[in-house]
Amino acid sequence: CFPGTRVEILERIDSWIGNSSDRVLWIRGMAGRGKSTIASTVLHSWRCRASCAMFHFRRGQNTLNSRIVCALARQLATSLVPEVKNAVLDSVRENEDIADQRLKEQFETLFVAPLTRLDNQAHPILIIVDALDECDNFNDAIDFVRLIDQHSAAFAANVKFLLTSRPEAPLIRAIEPRKWHSEDLDTIPDVTNDLERFIHHAFRQIRDSDPDVPKDWPSSEDVERLVEMSQGLFQWARTAIMY
């Protein structure tokens, strides 16, 4: 996130990671609300304080999408925390064909088996899955959600799953009944100040890079109009500034 923006929601996420007993956080919102940016900011913020892994679903890349558990486990296996690293690597050594197994077997072997053996470490173990709605096979996405729900209680409280998605009906039906901790970006009351700060900074960069651009460009009215037209969508503002 741009410095000084999304402060309140990032503080709530930090509190959830560091203090909450809730093991799953679902961030949802329409396209352009900044879900991926928030997820990446959280990863960057916690990378030196936690064992972190992140996977971003991309529509149309089914081969890549099918490797979600292995990709996340590979990142945990490079953790600077020996207990986490060794637990995951031991599971891989005991199951050398795990990459060929089904999602359920991969989840149980690479997440459940090693992570439930760990004591309640002082540092968090943070697993981020971004853009769950872009999984080409919705059944796989829903199965992944169910596996988290089925096994989350067995994990120590410091094992955290952060999921982001658009509010697609199949995912809402799969996730809402589970009463997980959630953040709905579509209902956050006002991001006007964040958008103004972002837009002013972007135009300042344009002025600094081109001496022919007037120092008083754009006008305050132009900025206000852009904020109004963006309707709370950071992606819209970013695209408008690019052109």
XYZ file of N, CA and C in Angstrom:
729
model
N 0.843 -1.191 0.000
C 0.000 0.000 0.000
C 0.882 1.246 0.000
N 0.362 2.310 -0.591
C 1.083 3.573 -0.571
C 1.202 4.042 0.879
N 2.399 4.537 1.269
C 2.595 4.963 2.664
C 1.519 5.929 3.132
N 0.996 5.658 4.319
C -0.022 6.514 4.900
C -1.438 6.165 4.517
N -1.607 5.148 3.651
C -2.952 4.733 3.260
C -3.280 3.375 3.882
N -4.558 3.083 3.964
C -5.049 1.807 4.503
C -4.541 1.553 5.915
N -4.294 2.599 6.657
C -3.677 2.460 7.976
C -4.553 1.644 8.914
N -5.844 1.936 8.955
C -6.717 1.284 9.927
C -6.853 -0.209 9.658
N -7.075 -0.588 8.399
C -7.248 -2.012 8.125
C -5.939 -2.759 8.320
N -4.803 -2.148 7.992
C -3.520 -2.808 8.217
C -3.259 -2.988 9.707
N -3.671 -2.023 10.512
C -3.527 -2.176 11.966
C -4.399 -3.314 12.485
N -5.608 -3.445 11.937
C -6.483 -4.543 12.373
C -5.898 -5.892 11.969
N -5.309 -5.953 10.783
C -4.700 -7.210 10.339
C -3.496 -7.545 11.206
N -2.672 -6.555 11.511
C -1.523 -6.788 12.391
C -1.977 -7.314 13.750
N -3.051 -6.742 14.276
C -3.578 -7.196 15.561
C -4.071 -8.631 15.464
N -4.725 -8.969 14.350
C -5.200 -10.340 14.158
C -4.030 -11.316 14.109
N -2.977 -10.961 13.403
C -1.819 -11.855 13.293
C -1.132 -12.017 14.642
N -0.947 -10.919 15.342
C -0.146 -10.961 16.555
C -0.880 -11.339 17.818
N -2.194 -11.088 17.859
C -2.900 -11.236 19.132
C -4.143 -12.108 19.099
N -4.773 -12.245 17.956
C -6.058 -12.935 17.904
C -5.893 -14.452 17.933
N -6.885 -15.115 18.506
C -6.910 -16.578 18.469
C -7.568 -17.092 17.194
N -8.195 -16.191 16.426
C -8.798 -16.592 15.152
C -7.697 -16.961 14.169
N -7.836 -18.119 13.550
C -6.773 -18.607 12.680
C -6.953 -18.218 11.215
N -8.143 -17.768 10.841
C -8.418 -17.456 9.439
C -9.002 -16.051 9.330
N -8.487 -15.292 8.361
C -9.031 -13.973 8.034
C -9.369 -13.957 6.547
N -10.600 -13.574 6.242
C -11.056 -13.474 4.849
C -11.248 -12.003 4.506
N -10.477 -11.518 3.531
C -10.630 -10.152 3.027
C -11.345 -10.236 1.688
N -12.499 -9.597 1.595
C -13.258 -9.662 0.351
C -13.589 -8.258 -0.137
N -13.833 -8.158 -1.436
C -14.179 -6.873 -2.021
C -14.209 -6.987 -3.530
N -14.920 -6.079 -4.165
C -15.013 -6.079 -5.611
C -13.650 -5.786 -6.227
N -13.542 -6.027 -7.540
C -12.299 -5.757 -8.258
C -11.900 -4.294 -8.091
N -10.600 -4.070 -7.865
C -10.102 -2.711 -7.739
C -10.085 -2.153 -6.338
N -10.564 -2.923 -5.360
C -10.610 -2.426 -3.983
C -9.240 -2.450 -3.302
N -8.279 -3.151 -3.879
C -6.941 -3.166 -3.288
C -6.633 -4.392 -2.464
N -7.336 -5.489 -2.708
C -7.126 -6.711 -1.913
C -5.699 -7.232 -2.067
N -5.236 -7.333 -3.314
C -3.894 -7.873 -3.555
C -2.822 -6.953 -2.991
N -3.036 -5.655 -3.102
C -2.069 -4.702 -2.559
C -1.986 -4.826 -1.042
N -3.121 -4.970 -0.396
C -3.132 -5.154 1.060
C -2.412 -6.444 1.435
N -2.705 -7.531 0.719
C -2.063 -8.815 1.014
C -0.552 -8.720 0.853
N -0.094 -8.068 -0.218
C 1.345 -7.927 -0.450
C 1.995 -7.050 0.613
N 1.283 -6.018 1.046
C 1.806 -5.148 2.098
C 1.962 -5.910 3.411
N 0.980 -6.733 3.733
C 1.056 -7.548 4.950
C 2.250 -8.496 4.874
N 2.431 -9.143 3.716
C 3.571 -10.049 3.545
C 4.882 -9.301 3.753
N 5.015 -8.153 3.119
C 6.251 -7.373 3.230
C 6.496 -6.948 4.679
N 5.432 -6.568 5.363
C 5.558 -6.092 6.738
C 5.977 -7.195 7.696
N 5.480 -8.417 7.448
C 5.705 -9.507 8.400
C 6.822 -10.458 7.989
N 7.424 -10.256 6.849
C 8.397 -11.224 6.341
C 9.559 -11.447 7.304
N 9.967 -10.412 7.994
C 11.100 -10.531 8.917
C 10.667 -10.887 10.335
N 9.357 -10.993 10.545
C 8.852 -11.276 11.892
C 8.078 -12.580 11.967
N 7.930 -13.267 10.847
C 7.107 -14.474 10.815
C 7.613 -15.400 9.719
N 7.186 -16.657 9.793
C 7.392 -17.582 8.675
C 6.244 -17.356 7.701
N 6.555 -16.825 6.528
C 5.504 -16.384 5.604
C 5.540 -17.154 4.292
N 4.354 -17.332 3.722
C 4.226 -17.912 2.384
C 3.017 -17.276 1.723
N 3.125 -17.008 0.411
C 2.017 -16.364 -0.291
C 1.842 -16.987 -1.666
N 0.583 -17.190 -2.043
C 0.248 -17.701 -3.377
C -0.831 -16.811 -3.965
N -0.620 -16.412 -5.236
C -1.599 -15.569 -5.925
C -2.197 -16.361 -7.075
N -3.492 -16.630 -6.993
C -4.162 -17.320 -8.092
C -4.224 -16.408 -9.310
N -4.065 -17.007 -10.497
C -4.176 -16.270 -11.753
C -5.077 -17.049 -12.692
N -6.127 -16.384 -13.129
C -7.075 -17.034 -14.030
C -6.378 -17.454 -15.325
N -6.681 -18.666 -15.777
C -6.104 -19.159 -17.020
C -4.790 -19.892 -16.851
N -4.295 -20.017 -15.605
C -3.045 -20.735 -15.359
C -3.327 -21.939 -14.470
N -4.107 -22.867 -14.996
C -4.596 -23.983 -14.190
C -3.463 -24.855 -13.673
N -2.409 -25.052 -14.494
C -1.286 -25.878 -14.054
C -0.629 -25.274 -12.826
N -0.425 -23.965 -12.867
C 0.161 -23.279 -11.717
C -0.778 -23.316 -10.528
N -2.069 -23.069 -10.781
C -3.041 -23.033 -9.692
C -3.110 -24.356 -8.942
N -2.897 -25.471 -9.655
C -2.999 -26.788 -9.028
C -1.831 -27.073 -8.089
N -0.845 -26.211 -8.075
C 0.345 -26.432 -7.252
C 0.351 -25.567 -5.996
N -0.800 -25.072 -5.615
C -0.852 -24.104 -4.522
C -0.210 -24.619 -3.241
N -0.567 -25.817 -2.804
C -0.060 -26.311 -1.523
C 1.448 -26.520 -1.585
N 1.923 -27.119 -2.679
C 3.366 -27.340 -2.826
C 4.124 -26.017 -2.876
N 3.550 -25.029 -3.567
C 4.213 -23.728 -3.664
C 4.310 -23.056 -2.297
N 3.239 -23.114 -1.530
C 3.257 -22.518 -0.194
C 4.221 -23.264 0.730
N 4.196 -24.591 0.659
C 5.082 -25.385 1.517
C 6.546 -25.133 1.176
N 6.831 -24.948 -0.113
C 8.207 -24.663 -0.527
C 8.708 -23.371 0.118
N 7.837 -22.383 0.202
C 8.234 -21.123 0.836
C 8.443 -21.302 2.338
N 7.577 -22.074 2.977
C 7.765 -22.328 4.411
C 9.057 -23.099 4.664
N 9.444 -23.937 3.694
C 10.662 -24.738 3.851
C 11.926 -23.893 3.763
N 11.801 -22.660 3.314
C 12.950 -21.750 3.297
C 12.918 -20.790 4.485
N 12.043 -21.067 5.427
C 11.901 -20.200 6.597
C 13.212 -20.099 7.358
N 13.438 -18.916 7.925
C 14.613 -18.717 8.759
C 14.448 -19.356 10.131
N 13.229 -19.797 10.431
C 12.964 -20.438 11.727
C 13.185 -21.941 11.576
N 14.191 -22.506 12.214
C 14.535 -23.914 12.002
C 13.388 -24.875 12.265
N 12.575 -24.620 13.308
C 11.499 -25.549 13.638
C 10.511 -25.691 12.489
N 10.165 -24.573 11.865
C 9.220 -24.601 10.745
C 9.870 -25.253 9.533
N 11.052 -24.812 9.206
C 11.773 -25.341 8.048
C 11.950 -26.852 8.153
N 12.423 -27.332 9.281
C 12.691 -28.760 9.442
C 11.414 -29.588 9.439
N 10.347 -29.062 10.028
C 9.084 -29.805 10.059
C 8.552 -30.037 8.653
N 8.608 -29.007 7.812
C 8.117 -29.148 6.437
C 9.031 -30.065 5.634
N 10.339 -29.879 5.757
C 11.274 -30.708 4.995
C 11.168 -32.176 5.389
N 10.948 -32.461 6.660
C 10.775 -33.852 7.092
C 9.560 -34.485 6.424
N 8.473 -33.736 6.319
C 7.274 -34.265 5.664
C 7.522 -34.536 4.190
N 8.293 -33.683 3.545
C 8.604 -33.883 2.124
C 9.468 -35.127 1.946
N 10.454 -35.295 2.801
C 11.333 -36.464 2.694
C 10.556 -37.763 2.885
N 9.561 -37.733 3.747
C 8.773 -38.937 4.006
C 7.735 -39.202 2.918
N 7.506 -38.225 2.052
C 6.477 -38.361 1.006
C 7.008 -37.749 -0.290
N 7.954 -38.425 -0.914
C 8.646 -37.855 -2.063
C 7.745 -37.675 -3.282
N 6.628 -38.395 -3.332
C 5.721 -38.260 -4.479
C 4.565 -37.304 -4.189
N 4.722 -36.451 -3.197
C 3.604 -35.614 -2.755
C 3.092 -34.695 -3.863
N 3.956 -34.274 -4.778
C 3.530 -33.364 -5.848
C 2.515 -34.015 -6.773
N 2.466 -35.342 -6.781
C 1.533 -36.060 -7.656
C 0.225 -36.405 -6.950
N 0.113 -36.064 -5.675
C -1.070 -36.429 -4.908
C -2.193 -35.401 -5.090
N -3.381 -35.759 -4.622
C -4.525 -34.852 -4.699
C -4.375 -33.718 -3.681
N -5.210 -32.691 -3.857
C -5.147 -31.524 -2.983
C -5.267 -31.909 -1.514
N -6.185 -32.802 -1.186
C -6.411 -33.200 0.203
C -5.152 -33.809 0.804
N -4.527 -34.731 0.064
C -3.325 -35.386 0.573
C -2.177 -34.388 0.712
N -2.066 -33.481 -0.255
C -1.015 -32.470 -0.161
C -1.218 -31.575 1.062
N -2.431 -31.138 1.283
C -2.725 -30.262 2.417
C -2.408 -30.970 3.733
N -2.850 -32.207 3.857
C -2.638 -32.934 5.111
C -1.165 -33.256 5.342
N -0.430 -33.528 4.255
C 0.979 -33.896 4.386
C 1.877 -32.687 4.604
N 1.626 -31.607 3.872
C 2.539 -30.463 3.886
C 2.140 -29.367 4.870
N 0.881 -29.346 5.279
C 0.440 -28.359 6.272
C 0.096 -29.015 7.604
N -0.864 -29.934 7.576
C -1.380 -30.492 8.825
C -0.297 -31.260 9.577
N 0.358 -32.198 8.898
C 1.348 -33.035 9.581
C 2.486 -32.225 10.203
N 3.137 -31.335 9.459
C 4.252 -30.610 10.082
C 3.825 -29.498 11.038
N 2.785 -28.759 10.703
C 2.449 -27.582 11.503
C 1.744 -27.923 12.803
N 1.048 -29.047 12.852
C 0.411 -29.437 14.113
C 1.418 -30.043 15.084
N 2.602 -30.379 14.589
C 3.647 -30.904 15.475
C 4.404 -29.786 16.189
N 4.242 -28.577 15.699
C 4.972 -27.462 16.288
C 4.309 -26.993 17.575
N 5.140 -26.558 18.513
C 4.599 -25.916 19.700
C 4.077 -24.536 19.314
N 3.383 -23.914 20.237
C 2.875 -22.565 19.996
C 4.052 -21.596 20.014
N 4.646 -21.412 18.825
C 5.839 -20.592 18.708
C 5.532 -19.138 19.064
N 6.581 -18.414 19.425
C 6.407 -17.002 19.735
C 6.125 -16.191 18.472
N 6.636 -16.642 17.332
C 6.442 -15.914 16.077
C 5.292 -16.542 15.292
N 4.602 -15.766 14.471
C 3.498 -16.316 13.673
C 3.990 -17.112 12.465
N 3.122 -17.983 11.990
C 3.292 -18.662 10.706
C 2.138 -18.176 9.840
N 2.447 -17.395 8.818
C 1.437 -16.686 8.038
C 1.370 -17.237 6.619
N 0.207 -17.774 6.258
C -0.020 -18.332 4.924
C -1.072 -17.472 4.230
N -0.684 -16.816 3.140
C -1.563 -15.887 2.426
C -1.950 -16.484 1.079
N -3.244 -16.535 0.817
C -3.751 -16.988 -0.484
C -4.559 -15.842 -1.080
N -4.032 -15.264 -2.146
C -4.631 -14.074 -2.747
C -5.435 -14.444 -3.992
N -6.565 -13.760 -4.178
C -7.415 -13.915 -5.370
C -7.947 -15.339 -5.513
N -8.494 -15.843 -4.440
C -9.042 -17.202 -4.453
C -10.105 -17.367 -5.534
N -10.808 -16.296 -5.855
C -11.858 -16.364 -6.875
C -11.306 -16.582 -8.275
N -9.995 -16.385 -8.485
C -9.404 -16.566 -9.801
C -8.921 -17.990 -10.037
N -9.128 -18.862 -9.074
C -8.839 -20.284 -9.287
C -9.748 -20.795 -10.405
N -9.172 -21.395 -11.443
C -9.958 -21.821 -12.603
C -11.015 -22.852 -12.239
N -10.718 -23.672 -11.271
C -11.665 -24.699 -10.843
C -12.245 -24.288 -9.486
N -13.481 -23.791 -9.497
C -14.095 -23.324 -8.252
C -14.201 -24.443 -7.231
N -14.363 -25.678 -7.697
C -14.447 -26.800 -6.758
C -13.148 -26.940 -5.974
N -12.004 -26.720 -6.653
C -10.723 -26.777 -5.953
C -10.629 -25.668 -4.906
N -11.093 -24.478 -5.269
C -11.058 -23.359 -4.324
C -11.906 -23.662 -3.096
N -13.080 -24.204 -3.332
C -13.978 -24.525 -2.221
C -13.418 -25.671 -1.392
N -12.804 -26.658 -2.050
C -12.162 -27.752 -1.313
C -11.047 -27.216 -0.421
N -10.286 -26.249 -0.931
C -9.209 -25.656 -0.142
C -9.775 -24.960 1.095
N -10.866 -24.240 0.901
C -11.542 -23.576 2.023
C -11.995 -24.605 3.052
N -12.576 -25.682 2.586
C -13.062 -26.720 3.498
C -11.923 -27.379 4.263
N -10.791 -27.578 3.604
C -9.648 -28.189 4.280
C -9.118 -27.273 5.382
N -9.064 -25.987 5.107
C -8.645 -25.043 6.148
C -9.600 -25.118 7.333
N -10.889 -25.108 7.035
C -11.888 -25.148 8.104
C -11.809 -26.456 8.891
N -11.593 -27.547 8.189
C -11.560 -28.862 8.832
C -10.386 -28.990 9.794
N -9.248 -28.397 9.439
C -8.026 -28.638 10.210
C -7.552 -27.440 11.029
N -8.151 -26.271 10.851
C -7.597 -25.070 11.486
C -7.552 -25.177 13.007
N -8.529 -25.835 13.594
C -8.558 -25.941 15.058
C -7.384 -26.750 15.605
N -6.796 -27.598 14.748
C -5.674 -28.426 15.197
C -4.361 -27.654 15.213
N -4.325 -26.535 14.488
C -3.106 -25.734 14.452
C -2.997 -24.885 15.714
N -1.764 -24.553 16.066
C -1.557 -23.599 17.151
C -2.124 -22.247 16.734
N -2.418 -21.408 17.712
C -3.068 -20.125 17.429
C -2.195 -19.197 16.603
N -0.885 -19.466 16.539
C -0.002 -18.590 15.764
C 0.059 -18.971 14.287
N -0.620 -20.041 13.882
C -0.710 -20.404 12.463
C -1.906 -19.666 11.875
N -1.644 -18.785 10.915
C -2.678 -17.907 10.372
C -2.833 -18.115 8.867
N -4.088 -18.172 8.428
C -4.409 -18.207 6.997
C -5.125 -16.904 6.637
N -4.562 -16.149 5.706
C -5.193 -14.927 5.216
C -5.636 -15.173 3.777
N -6.931 -15.083 3.527
C -7.496 -15.329 2.203
C -8.086 -14.036 1.658
N -7.922 -13.802 0.347
C -8.596 -12.672 -0.282
C -9.377 -13.173 -1.487
N -10.506 -12.524 -1.747
C -11.302 -12.890 -2.924
C -12.330 -11.816 -3.213
N -12.834 -11.841 -4.423
C -14.036 -11.076 -4.726
C -15.216 -11.797 -4.076
N -16.320 -11.101 -3.871
C -17.481 -11.741 -3.220
C -18.289 -12.595 -4.193
N -17.630 -13.599 -4.784
C -18.323 -14.506 -5.703
C -19.269 -15.405 -4.912
N -20.447 -15.654 -5.477
C -21.489 -16.395 -4.756
C -21.020 -17.750 -4.237
N -20.334 -18.587 -5.055
C -19.911 -19.895 -4.522
C -18.978 -19.770 -3.321
N -18.085 -18.786 -3.353
C -17.175 -18.606 -2.226
C -17.901 -18.063 -1.005
N -18.842 -17.154 -1.225
C -19.630 -16.636 -0.100
C -20.378 -17.774 0.584
N -20.985 -18.640 -0.226
C -21.721 -19.778 0.360
C -20.786 -20.710 1.109
N -19.547 -20.837 0.636
C -18.598 -21.753 1.275
C -17.975 -21.158 2.532
N -17.757 -19.845 2.543
C -16.990 -19.224 3.623
C -17.864 -18.621 4.717
N -18.930 -17.912 4.344
C -19.710 -17.181 5.348
C -20.212 -18.046 6.500
N -20.695 -19.284 6.248
C -21.193 -20.085 7.377
C -20.120 -20.438 8.400
N -18.864 -20.280 8.047
C -17.787 -20.699 8.938
C -17.450 -19.640 9.985
N -18.036 -18.466 9.866
C -17.890 -17.421 10.888
C -16.432 -17.052 11.132
N -15.640 -17.070 10.068
C -14.257 -16.639 10.191
C -14.195 -15.127 10.367
N -13.076 -14.681 10.896
C -12.825 -13.243 10.960
C -12.779 -12.714 9.531
N -13.391 -11.553 9.278
C -13.452 -11.060 7.900
C -13.350 -9.543 7.853
N -12.907 -9.060 6.696
C -12.864 -7.631 6.390
C -13.526 -7.446 5.031
N -14.585 -6.663 4.979
C -15.303 -6.413 3.731
C -14.913 -5.026 3.217
N -14.084 -4.988 2.175
C -13.603 -3.709 1.659
C -14.705 -2.896 0.999
N -15.788 -3.560 0.613
C -16.897 -2.839 -0.019
C -17.707 -2.030 0.986
N -17.545 -2.315 2.260
C -18.331 -1.605 3.277
C -17.482 -0.660 4.124
N -16.181 -0.569 3.832
C -15.356 0.404 4.548
C -15.878 1.794 4.221
N -16.207 2.598 5.219
C -17.010 3.802 4.987
C -16.400 4.847 4.070
N -15.112 5.148 4.183
C -14.584 6.269 3.405
C -13.080 6.110 3.210
N -12.663 6.033 1.955
C -11.233 5.973 1.643
C -10.820 7.220 0.865
N -11.619 8.282 0.971
C -11.347 9.504 0.216
C -9.963 10.061 0.516
N -9.609 10.146 1.796
C -8.305 10.708 2.156
C -7.167 9.866 1.603
N -7.317 8.535 1.657
C -6.295 7.651 1.105
C -6.147 7.865 -0.397
N -7.262 7.980 -1.100
C -7.213 8.188 -2.545
C -6.593 9.537 -2.888
N -6.950 10.576 -2.145
C -6.362 11.894 -2.389
C -4.853 11.851 -2.200
N -4.406 11.197 -1.147
C -2.976 11.097 -0.874
C -2.276 10.344 -2.004
N -2.875 9.248 -2.444
C -2.298 8.449 -3.523
C -2.227 9.251 -4.825
N -3.317 9.952 -5.175
C -3.378 10.706 -6.430
C -2.407 11.883 -6.411
N -2.354 12.617 -5.306
C -1.414 13.739 -5.201
C 0.027 13.256 -5.390
N 0.367 12.137 -4.763
C 1.727 11.607 -4.886
C 2.023 11.203 -6.330
N 1.067 10.550 -6.984
C 1.279 10.108 -8.362
C 1.504 11.296 -9.298
N 0.716 12.344 -9.138
C 0.893 13.525 -9.985
C 2.190 14.268 -9.653
N 2.581 14.240 -8.392
C 3.855 14.861 -8.024
C 5.016 14.157 -8.728
N 4.936 12.831 -8.818
C 5.974 12.089 -9.531
C 6.010 12.470 -11.006
N 4.837 12.658 -11.612
C 4.778 13.067 -13.019
C 5.414 14.444 -13.197
N 5.085 15.388 -12.317
C 5.657 16.737 -12.414
C 7.172 16.712 -12.238
N 7.638 15.900 -11.281
C 9.080 15.847 -11.018
C 9.854 15.233 -12.176
N 9.206 14.358 -12.923
C 9.900 13.669 -14.018
C 9.835 14.426 -15.341
N 9.004 15.463 -15.421
C 8.841 16.206 -16.673
C 8.813 17.703 -16.367
N 9.899 18.411 -16.672
C 9.965 19.848 -16.347
C 8.958 20.698 -17.114
N 8.381 20.155 -18.178
C 7.405 20.919 -18.953
C 6.014 20.924 -18.321
N 5.811 20.058 -17.344
C 4.507 19.997 -16.684
C 4.412 21.136 -15.671
N 3.363 21.939 -15.731
C 3.226 23.059 -14.784
C 3.208 22.587 -13.335
N 3.808 23.364 -12.470
C 3.904 22.995 -11.061
C 2.547 23.005 -10.357
N 1.593 23.737 -10.927
C 0.272 23.786 -10.293
C -0.718 22.819 -10.935
N -0.185 21.856 -11.710
C -1.044 20.845 -12.345
C -1.021 19.562 -11.522
N -2.133 18.913 -11.343
C -3.498 19.312 -11.710
C -4.086 20.229 -10.634
N -5.211 20.813 -10.943
C -5.864 21.686 -9.965
C -6.509 20.855 -8.862
N -6.819 21.492 -7.766
C -7.507 20.800 -6.666
C -8.846 20.245 -7.125
N -9.498 20.995 -8.011
C -10.789 20.531 -8.538
C -10.617 19.260 -9.363
N -9.517 19.186 -10.130
C -9.259 17.986 -10.934
C -9.036 16.773 -10.036
N -8.278 16.971 -8.970
C -8.021 15.866 -8.041
C -9.319 15.423 -7.384
N -10.113 16.363 -6.941
C -11.395 16.021 -6.321
C -12.286 15.252 -7.290
N -12.252 15.664 -8.553
C -13.064 14.975 -9.555
C -12.588 13.543 -9.753
N -11.281 13.338 -9.792
C -10.745 11.983 -9.928
C -11.130 11.115 -8.734
N -11.034 11.681 -7.547
C -11.418 10.931 -6.343
C -12.883 10.535 -6.425
N -13.713 11.472 -6.837
C -15.145 11.190 -6.947
C -15.424 10.116 -7.995
N -14.761 10.215 -9.144
C -14.997 9.259 -10.227
C -14.482 7.867 -9.892
N -13.459 7.789 -9.049
C -12.895 6.476 -8.700
C -13.843 5.645 -7.858
N -14.778 6.290 -7.156
C -15.770 5.593 -6.332
C -15.126 4.584 -5.373
N -14.011 4.982 -4.807
C -13.344 4.133 -3.826
C -12.444 3.061 -4.402
N -12.265 3.034 -5.727
C -11.474 1.989 -6.374
C -10.063 2.497 -6.660
N -9.085 1.960 -5.943
C -7.699 2.359 -6.172
C -7.237 1.963 -7.570
N -7.700 0.827 -8.061
C -7.283 0.387 -9.385
C -7.768 1.360 -10.451
N -8.971 1.904 -10.284
C -9.482 2.886 -11.245
C -8.601 4.131 -11.237
N -8.263 4.612 -10.041
C -7.422 5.805 -9.939
C -6.053 5.559 -10.553
N -5.476 4.394 -10.299
C -4.160 4.064 -10.851
C -4.204 4.033 -12.377
N -5.251 3.419 -12.925
C -5.380 3.337 -14.379
C -5.586 4.718 -14.993
N -6.419 5.548 -14.359
C -6.676 6.895 -14.875
C -5.394 7.719 -14.911
N -4.574 7.611 -13.886
C -3.329 8.382 -13.826
C -2.344 7.908 -14.893
N -2.335 6.608 -15.170
C -1.421 6.070 -16.183
C -1.701 6.644 -17.563
N -2.956 7.008 -17.808
C -3.326 7.498 -19.130
C -3.588 8.995 -19.139
